[in-house]
XYZ file of C-alpha atoms in Angstrom:
348
model
C 0.000 0.000 0.000
C 1.465 3.439 -0.905
C 2.785 5.457 2.054
C 2.708 9.189 2.732
C 5.913 10.587 4.198
C 8.130 13.669 4.320
C 11.484 14.126 2.626
C 14.074 16.848 2.089
C 14.306 18.065 -1.522
C 16.427 20.690 -3.263
C 14.753 21.928 -6.441
C 17.892 23.260 -8.149
C 21.614 23.858 -7.641
C 22.323 26.167 -4.660
C 18.596 26.421 -3.987
C 16.979 26.115 -0.553
C 16.158 22.795 1.042
C 12.459 22.058 1.423
C 10.603 19.533 3.567
C 8.045 18.020 1.191
C 5.143 15.626 1.635
C 5.246 12.803 -0.912
C 3.669 9.418 -1.503
C 5.952 6.402 -1.815
C 4.766 3.510 -3.999
C 4.769 -0.124 -2.957
C 8.269 -1.663 -3.046
C 9.398 -3.102 -6.363
C 10.951 -6.602 -6.417
C 14.386 -5.376 -5.253
C 13.223 -2.509 -3.010
C 13.220 -2.116 0.763
C 11.056 0.405 2.620
C 12.772 1.676 5.762
C 11.440 3.931 8.495
C 14.383 6.215 9.233
C 15.286 6.740 12.898
C 18.566 8.613 12.402
C 20.733 9.820 9.537
C 24.147 11.421 9.263
C 24.884 14.914 7.944
C 27.918 14.654 5.686
C 30.205 17.133 3.909
C 29.608 15.265 0.659
C 25.965 16.334 0.830
C 27.128 19.952 0.856
C 29.116 19.130 -2.280
C 25.991 17.816 -4.025
C 23.989 20.881 -3.013
C 26.366 23.037 -5.033
C 26.878 20.593 -7.912
C 25.036 21.262 -11.153
C 21.703 19.470 -11.274
C 18.702 20.498 -13.321
C 16.358 18.050 -11.581
C 15.254 18.042 -7.928
C 17.794 16.315 -5.679
C 17.453 13.989 -2.669
C 20.042 13.891 0.115
C 21.518 11.719 2.842
C 23.435 8.493 2.295
C 23.893 6.980 5.752
C 21.005 6.044 7.989
C 19.572 3.673 10.581
C 15.986 2.483 10.763
C 13.451 -0.343 10.766
C 12.304 -2.325 7.729
C 8.595 -1.819 7.049
C 8.245 -3.683 3.742
C 10.338 -5.579 1.207
C 10.045 -6.483 -2.448
C 9.371 -10.011 -3.640
C 13.040 -10.686 -4.506
C 14.484 -9.491 -1.182
C 15.698 -12.362 1.004
C 18.569 -10.994 3.124
C 16.454 -8.806 5.413
C 12.909 -9.039 6.770
C 10.133 -6.763 7.947
C 10.740 -5.618 11.528
C 14.518 -5.940 11.396
C 16.828 -3.045 12.190
C 18.644 -1.863 9.095
C 21.434 0.376 7.944
C 21.159 2.280 4.684
C 24.551 3.049 3.202
C 25.743 4.294 -0.152
C 28.197 1.344 -0.156
C 26.295 -1.414 -2.003
C 26.476 -5.106 -1.207
C 28.581 -7.055 -3.712
C 26.342 -8.419 -6.445
C 26.316 -8.973 -10.187
C 23.328 -6.658 -10.442
C 23.971 -2.906 -10.529
C 21.802 -1.229 -7.871
C 19.157 1.254 -8.945
C 19.576 4.787 -7.662
C 16.642 6.019 -5.628
C 14.121 8.494 -7.007
C 10.753 9.868 -5.909
C 7.870 11.255 -7.944
C 6.877 14.644 -6.552
C 3.269 15.901 -6.385
C 3.993 18.551 -9.053
C 4.853 15.875 -11.627
C 8.626 16.172 -11.425
C 10.956 13.406 -10.214
C 13.584 13.921 -7.511
C 16.751 11.842 -7.844
C 19.668 10.813 -5.657
C 23.198 9.717 -6.583
C 22.434 6.368 -4.897
C 20.166 6.491 -1.828
C 18.482 9.117 0.338
C 18.083 9.213 4.119
C 17.065 12.799 4.900
C 13.506 11.588 5.144
C 11.029 9.961 7.492
C 10.924 6.907 5.212
C 13.170 5.731 2.387
C 12.427 3.336 -0.458
C 15.785 2.133 -1.768
C 17.439 -0.734 -3.611
C 18.077 -3.743 -1.358
C 21.801 -3.703 -2.208
C 22.138 -0.499 -0.189
C 20.455 -2.013 2.889
C 22.066 -4.295 5.455
C 20.592 -5.880 8.591
C 21.853 -4.751 11.984
C 22.363 -6.983 15.022
C 20.221 -6.218 18.091
C 23.168 -4.679 19.959
C 23.597 -2.071 17.204
C 20.122 -0.542 17.462
C 21.310 2.957 18.364
C 20.923 6.244 16.519
C 24.697 6.795 16.528
C 25.329 3.806 14.245
C 23.836 5.859 11.415
C 27.240 7.523 10.893
C 29.026 4.237 10.237
C 27.612 4.068 6.702
C 29.737 6.994 5.492
C 31.926 8.800 8.039
C 33.407 5.675 9.566
C 33.748 3.612 6.394
C 35.481 6.530 4.671
C 37.911 7.437 7.438
C 38.529 4.106 9.128
C 38.371 2.218 5.846
C 41.201 4.310 4.428
C 43.531 2.878 7.066
C 42.124 -0.654 6.926
C 41.986 -1.105 3.148
C 43.601 1.656 1.088
C 46.736 1.830 3.253
C 46.394 -0.723 6.060
C 48.087 0.414 9.255
C 50.492 -2.111 10.725
C 51.448 -2.154 14.425
C 54.158 0.406 15.043
C 53.379 2.540 11.976
C 53.328 6.318 12.240
C 50.316 8.146 10.801
C 49.286 11.732 10.051
C 45.639 12.686 9.547
C 44.809 16.008 7.888
C 41.343 17.157 8.923
C 39.803 16.294 12.296
C 36.119 16.190 11.408
C 33.987 13.057 11.546
C 35.944 11.304 8.781
C 39.330 12.331 10.146
C 38.422 11.270 13.677
C 37.377 7.881 12.320
C 40.780 7.594 10.646
C 42.520 8.538 13.891
C 40.512 5.895 15.759
C 41.310 3.210 13.181
C 45.019 4.020 13.327
C 44.923 3.685 17.103
C 42.920 0.451 17.065
C 45.314 -1.080 14.525
C 48.345 -0.289 16.684
C 49.950 2.837 15.243
C 52.740 4.039 17.504
C 52.277 7.715 16.736
C 49.232 9.494 15.304
C 49.470 13.167 14.379
C 46.203 15.052 13.814
C 46.312 18.295 11.810
C 43.515 20.868 11.720
C 42.840 24.611 11.868
C 40.600 24.256 14.936
C 42.224 23.843 18.347
C 39.015 22.436 19.851
C 38.842 19.716 17.200
C 42.487 18.849 17.803
C 41.890 18.450 21.531
C 38.875 16.282 20.688
C 41.038 14.106 18.403
C 43.087 13.007 21.404
C 40.002 11.221 22.740
C 40.155 8.994 19.643
C 43.855 8.181 19.885
C 45.823 11.123 18.495
C 49.209 11.219 20.212
C 50.217 14.586 18.756
C 48.357 17.526 17.247
C 49.373 20.368 14.953
C 47.320 23.539 14.695
C 47.716 24.563 11.061
C 46.309 28.019 11.841
C 49.468 28.889 13.778
C 52.009 26.554 12.136
C 53.482 27.790 8.857
C 54.510 24.351 7.634
C 52.614 21.439 9.233
C 54.488 18.903 7.091
C 57.843 20.116 8.390
C 56.499 19.893 11.936
C 55.386 16.308 11.303
C 58.786 15.371 9.883
C 60.455 16.951 12.905
C 58.237 14.896 15.221
C 58.423 11.574 13.389
C 61.139 11.665 10.747
C 58.320 11.388 8.211
C 55.242 9.255 8.757
C 54.544 5.908 7.144
C 51.007 6.940 6.137
C 49.295 10.304 5.726
C 45.563 10.682 5.113
C 44.151 13.825 3.508
C 40.546 14.089 4.680
C 40.187 17.680 3.456
C 40.848 17.625 -0.286
C 42.482 21.028 -0.728
C 45.620 21.359 -2.829
C 47.412 22.695 0.244
C 46.510 19.686 2.397
C 47.431 17.199 -0.331
C 50.822 18.872 -0.777
C 51.367 18.872 2.995
C 50.423 15.203 3.199
C 52.916 14.306 0.455
C 55.646 16.285 2.191
C 54.879 14.701 5.570
C 55.472 11.047 4.634
C 58.949 9.599 4.839
C 61.064 9.344 1.711
C 62.407 6.034 0.490
C 65.685 5.499 -1.277
C 66.946 3.585 -4.270
C 67.977 0.117 -3.196
C 66.210 0.532 0.139
C 62.666 0.522 1.391
C 60.026 2.478 -0.450
C 58.664 5.763 0.838
C 55.464 6.427 2.713
C 51.896 6.365 1.427
C 49.436 9.239 1.059
C 45.734 8.363 0.962
C 43.399 10.896 -0.642
C 39.987 10.837 1.024
C 38.681 14.410 0.890
C 36.830 15.360 -2.279
C 38.570 18.222 -4.151
C 36.426 21.062 -5.433
C 38.546 21.607 -8.546
C 41.842 20.700 -10.162
C 44.784 19.890 -7.887
C 48.262 20.892 -9.036
C 51.131 18.842 -7.623
C 54.894 18.766 -8.101
C 55.482 15.041 -8.477
C 59.278 15.152 -8.357
C 59.325 14.520 -4.613
C 56.861 11.662 -4.958
C 58.962 10.003 -7.659
C 62.336 10.652 -6.074
C 61.111 9.626 -2.638
C 59.387 6.506 -3.990
C 56.195 7.585 -2.261
C 52.747 6.178 -3.038
C 49.662 8.283 -3.765
C 46.406 6.359 -3.333
C 42.861 7.500 -3.987
C 39.968 5.843 -2.227
C 36.192 6.052 -2.186
C 34.351 4.893 0.940
C 37.710 3.751 2.276
C 37.695 0.867 -0.177
C 35.070 -0.757 2.053
C 32.405 -3.330 1.418
C 29.507 -4.071 3.746
C 31.567 -6.724 5.564
C 33.812 -3.905 6.786
C 30.773 -2.140 8.215
C 30.195 -5.193 10.399
C 33.757 -4.872 11.689
C 33.276 -1.203 12.565
C 30.014 -1.971 14.367
C 31.915 -4.592 16.372
C 34.500 -1.958 17.273
C 31.713 0.182 18.717
C 30.129 -2.709 20.606
C 33.526 -3.684 22.029
C 34.247 -0.128 23.174
C 37.089 0.456 20.721
C 35.291 3.101 18.626
C 33.088 5.386 20.716
C 30.310 6.509 18.389
C 28.471 8.150 21.286
C 31.394 10.538 21.627
C 31.868 10.933 17.863
C 28.274 12.164 17.449
C 28.296 15.653 18.952
C 25.325 17.375 17.297
C 21.696 16.261 16.964
C 18.949 17.879 14.910
C 15.399 17.191 13.780
C 14.360 16.941 10.136
C 12.698 20.355 10.477
C 16.110 21.737 11.516
C 17.985 20.496 8.440
C 18.947 24.041 7.379
C 20.587 24.648 10.746
C 22.360 21.291 10.566
C 23.761 22.142 7.137
C 24.816 25.663 8.112
C 26.484 24.415 11.309
C 28.448 21.845 9.321
C 29.476 24.361 6.662
C 30.574 26.868 9.318
C 32.657 24.340 11.258
C 30.336 24.279 14.262
C 30.153 20.467 14.325
C 32.929 19.145 16.538
C 32.559 15.479 15.602
C 29.646 14.220 13.524
C 26.066 15.471 13.236
C 22.931 13.354 12.957
C 19.264 14.043 12.308
C 16.872 11.972 14.409
C 13.232 11.204 13.681
């Protein structure tokens, strides 16, 4: 039976967000209908708000809720189960269908993959995974993006080995997840770099051993090299040319006939072209690795949920700001202005 619900829609690029009443159809064969209890507020959603799109856009790509209905072909999750919606699809030969909603005015609103800024979401089953009973908390909603992106970078793209040294540029929700993963995996020294002293102090709660305030340090990379001799792994969670250059300069150099240099993992999404001088990368035998969603699959999400259950990754501390769906404009403006210390969620 079709369901009436409310969703957040942006009609056009840079336009305002609107809370709209819509009617969702019955699930198709591969669809899952989820009542959303909590959803993350992510920097990537700010990117999509300013990206060119002629059609109405849906937002949110990490959420936690309860399954209300499933399509005839769905077998991995059942009505009544707790579920996570994530933009990281389950491995399958079938390509998942991106979510869309018909609006009352006759237009169709689209998403890049899923949407979770809504009271209910009707999405492809490949984007939905069941949650164990112990994970039925609103804070797990941030695992589907923030944690997979940050922690995954240091579990998959450049796996931290015990004793490694690590630098993390950007101490927001993604960067803090990277710091936590480095600590959990046994890094001996973890240097967090940010422009915000409060965020740097907060990073120490997740395992940062050292912090560098880039607002008062002319050359953070030089400071990192002075502290560590050059780190084994640097993660750029910001995506600016300046942070990518600093990350490259902060990893140790290798030498011909000896061990290779350090690895830089690019996580933050750049807003334009990035110009790099690659001579140091080549001469230092350094590695530059790009990653999306930390190279994670849904099995990794299970690992990160276990970390939370076991007390290794404190999601209750990571989530610092809570909003309602009616407050989505304030949530977005707080995130854009740097007023979110850790990670923000919207609860329903």
